[in-house]
């Protein structure tokens, strides 16, 4: 049990609680980053469709406005009112599509931030772990701190590379 659950506060050697807490936090970030990485391709694939929808609505609004300007309201009141209603509908649809597009952009940014934040936290933790390895390197093999750091090293080695192939696309301006 101690080997499997070595991060449990009950089994963490004295003086290593901060290191254990850092690993627990890193594992939470890892889970969030892995989930975000699976969502990213879907979100990124949706972005061009949302942009095309907004562009199409924009063209439809411009067209409706041109027709309204070319028309005299008094010539055919019913047709003019129908055109105004159509324009209002297009404006409402445009607002909804803009919201959807902006929400997608925000979700992509959040997912990218989770992935990159985890990678940075992981890199920082590797440095901290390397320092701890240097400290316990000459401790006796049966030293609880040395055993704990070696188990952490095994855990971290297993986590390394999980997100190394993640791609975060730069936003085009």
Short mmCIF file of C-alpha atoms in Angstrom, two decimals:
data_model
loop_
_atom_site.label_atom_id
_atom_site.label_comp_id
_atom_site.label_asym_id
_atom_site.label_seq_id
_atom_site.Cartn_x
_atom_site.Cartn_y
_atom_site.Cartn_z
CA UNK A 1 0.00 0.00 0.00
CA UNK A 2 2.77 2.40 0.87
CA UNK A 3 4.35 1.88 -2.54
CA UNK A 4 1.12 2.42 -4.49
CA UNK A 5 -0.17 5.30 -2.40
CA UNK A 6 3.16 6.91 -1.55
CA UNK A 7 1.71 10.40 -2.15
CA UNK A 8 -0.86 9.91 0.59
CA UNK A 9 -0.03 12.31 3.42
CA UNK A 10 0.19 9.34 5.77
CA UNK A 11 3.18 7.89 3.86
CA UNK A 12 5.02 11.09 2.90
CA UNK A 13 8.29 11.38 4.85
CA UNK A 14 8.69 14.34 7.16
CA UNK A 15 9.98 17.38 5.29
CA UNK A 16 8.58 16.27 1.92
CA UNK A 17 4.97 17.43 2.29
CA UNK A 18 5.47 20.44 0.03
CA UNK A 19 6.99 18.26 -2.66
CA UNK A 20 4.12 15.77 -2.38
CA UNK A 21 1.55 18.58 -2.59
CA UNK A 22 3.30 19.96 -5.67
CA UNK A 23 3.01 16.53 -7.34
CA UNK A 24 -0.67 16.25 -6.45
CA UNK A 25 -1.30 19.69 -7.96
CA UNK A 26 0.73 18.73 -11.00
CA UNK A 27 -1.41 15.60 -11.45
CA UNK A 28 -4.59 17.71 -11.37
CA UNK A 29 -3.11 20.06 -13.96
CA UNK A 30 -2.08 17.04 -16.02
CA UNK A 31 -5.63 15.71 -16.09
CA UNK A 32 -6.99 19.10 -17.09
CA UNK A 33 -4.31 19.47 -19.80
CA UNK A 34 -4.97 16.02 -21.24
CA UNK A 35 -8.70 16.76 -21.40
CA UNK A 36 -8.02 20.15 -23.00
CA UNK A 37 -5.70 18.56 -25.54
CA UNK A 38 -8.48 16.21 -26.67
CA UNK A 39 -10.90 19.16 -27.03
CA UNK A 40 -8.49 21.38 -28.97
CA UNK A 41 -8.75 19.72 -32.40
CA UNK A 42 -12.55 19.87 -32.28
CA UNK A 43 -12.54 23.51 -31.22
CA UNK A 44 -9.94 24.45 -33.81
CA UNK A 45 -11.83 22.65 -36.56
CA UNK A 46 -15.01 24.50 -35.62
CA UNK A 47 -13.39 27.96 -35.90
CA UNK A 48 -13.33 28.23 -39.73
CA UNK A 49 -16.98 27.18 -39.98
CA UNK A 50 -17.99 29.82 -37.45
CA UNK A 51 -15.98 32.46 -39.30
CA UNK A 52 -17.57 31.46 -42.62
CA UNK A 53 -21.04 31.65 -41.06
CA UNK A 54 -20.32 35.17 -39.74
CA UNK A 55 -18.94 36.23 -43.13
CA UNK A 56 -22.01 34.86 -44.94
CA UNK A 57 -24.37 36.68 -42.58
CA UNK A 58 -22.38 39.87 -43.02
CA UNK A 59 -22.76 39.62 -46.80
CA UNK A 60 -26.49 38.94 -46.42
CA UNK A 61 -26.88 42.01 -44.17
CA UNK A 62 -25.01 44.21 -46.65
CA UNK A 63 -27.23 42.91 -49.45
CA UNK A 64 -30.40 43.53 -47.44
CA UNK A 65 -29.26 47.06 -46.57
CA UNK A 66 -28.53 47.80 -50.24
CA UNK A 67 -32.01 46.59 -51.21
CA UNK A 68 -33.55 48.74 -48.47
CA UNK A 69 -31.67 51.83 -49.67
CA UNK A 70 -32.76 51.21 -53.27
CA UNK A 71 -36.39 50.93 -52.23
CA UNK A 72 -38.80 53.72 -51.31
CA UNK A 73 -40.80 52.79 -48.22
CA UNK A 74 -43.92 54.43 -49.62
CA UNK A 75 -43.89 52.51 -52.93
CA UNK A 76 -44.55 49.09 -51.39
CA UNK A 77 -44.96 49.33 -47.62
CA UNK A 78 -45.55 45.62 -47.17
CA UNK A 79 -42.40 44.63 -49.12
CA UNK A 80 -40.34 47.27 -47.31
CA UNK A 81 -41.54 46.04 -43.90
CA UNK A 82 -40.74 42.45 -44.89
CA UNK A 83 -37.24 43.57 -45.86
CA UNK A 84 -36.81 45.33 -42.50
CA UNK A 85 -38.01 42.20 -40.68
CA UNK A 86 -35.58 40.11 -42.70
CA UNK A 87 -32.75 42.52 -41.89
CA UNK A 88 -33.61 42.41 -38.18
CA UNK A 89 -33.57 38.61 -38.27
CA UNK A 90 -30.18 38.65 -40.00
CA UNK A 91 -28.85 41.10 -37.38
CA UNK A 92 -30.03 38.82 -34.57
CA UNK A 93 -28.50 35.77 -36.25
CA UNK A 94 -25.25 37.72 -36.70
CA UNK A 95 -25.15 38.53 -32.98
CA UNK A 96 -25.64 34.86 -32.12
CA UNK A 97 -22.95 33.74 -34.56
CA UNK A 98 -20.52 36.38 -33.29
CA UNK A 99 -21.15 35.14 -29.75
CA UNK A 100 -20.55 31.54 -30.83
CA UNK A 101 -17.36 32.53 -32.66
CA UNK A 102 -16.07 34.51 -29.65
CA UNK A 103 -16.95 31.68 -27.29
CA UNK A 104 -15.00 29.27 -29.51
CA UNK A 105 -11.98 31.61 -29.49
CA UNK A 106 -12.16 31.84 -25.69
CA UNK A 107 -12.45 28.06 -25.32
CA UNK A 108 -9.46 27.50 -27.63
CA UNK A 109 -7.42 30.00 -25.61
CA UNK A 110 -8.44 28.38 -22.31
CA UNK A 111 -7.56 24.90 -23.59
CA UNK A 112 -4.22 26.12 -24.93
CA UNK A 113 -3.51 27.85 -21.62
CA UNK A 114 -4.23 24.64 -19.70
CA UNK A 115 -1.85 22.65 -21.91
CA UNK A 116 0.94 25.22 -21.90
CA UNK A 117 0.46 25.91 -18.18
CA UNK A 118 0.85 22.23 -17.41
CA UNK A 119 3.95 21.94 -19.57
CA UNK A 120 5.54 24.90 -17.78
CA UNK A 121 4.53 23.55 -14.35
CA UNK A 122 5.91 20.13 -15.29
CA UNK A 123 9.21 21.68 -16.39
CA UNK A 124 9.42 23.67 -13.15
CA UNK A 125 8.66 20.56 -11.12
CA UNK A 126 11.36 18.59 -12.95
CA UNK A 127 13.89 21.24 -11.86
CA UNK A 128 12.67 21.00 -8.26
CA UNK A 129 12.84 17.23 -8.39
CA UNK A 130 16.39 17.34 -9.79
CA UNK A 131 17.40 19.50 -6.84
CA UNK A 132 15.83 16.98 -4.45
CA UNK A 133 17.59 14.14 -6.24
CA UNK A 134 20.90 15.89 -5.68
CA UNK A 135 20.10 16.32 -1.99
CA UNK A 136 19.20 12.64 -1.39
CA UNK A 137 21.77 11.18 -3.79
CA UNK A 138 24.22 10.29 -1.03
CA UNK A 139 21.62 9.26 1.55
CA UNK A 140 21.50 5.59 2.54
CA UNK A 141 19.29 3.39 0.31
CA UNK A 142 16.85 2.80 3.17
CA UNK A 143 16.37 6.54 3.80
CA UNK A 144 12.65 7.37 3.53
CA UNK A 145 13.35 10.67 1.78
CA UNK A 146 15.54 9.01 -0.83
CA UNK A 147 12.92 6.31 -1.44
CA UNK A 148 10.21 8.96 -1.75
CA UNK A 149 12.22 11.03 -4.25
CA UNK A 150 13.04 7.91 -6.30
CA UNK A 151 9.34 7.00 -6.48
CA UNK A 152 8.54 10.56 -7.52
CA UNK A 153 11.18 10.27 -10.22
CA UNK A 154 9.53 7.11 -11.55
CA UNK A 155 6.15 8.83 -11.54
CA UNK A 156 7.48 11.91 -13.33
CA UNK A 157 9.31 9.80 -15.89
CA UNK A 158 5.98 8.16 -16.70
CA UNK A 159 4.33 11.55 -17.13
CA UNK A 160 7.09 12.95 -19.35
CA UNK A 161 6.23 13.07 -22.99
CA UNK A 162 2.45 12.78 -22.64
CA UNK A 163 1.99 16.26 -24.00
CA UNK A 164 5.26 16.71 -25.82
CA UNK A 165 3.55 16.31 -29.17
CA UNK A 166 0.85 18.90 -28.47
CA UNK A 167 0.62 21.70 -30.96
CA UNK A 168 -0.74 25.07 -30.04
CA UNK A 169 -1.53 27.14 -33.09
CA UNK A 170 -0.65 30.80 -33.08
CA UNK A 171 -3.53 33.15 -33.66
CA UNK A 172 -3.42 34.86 -37.03
CA UNK A 173 -3.89 38.60 -36.93
#
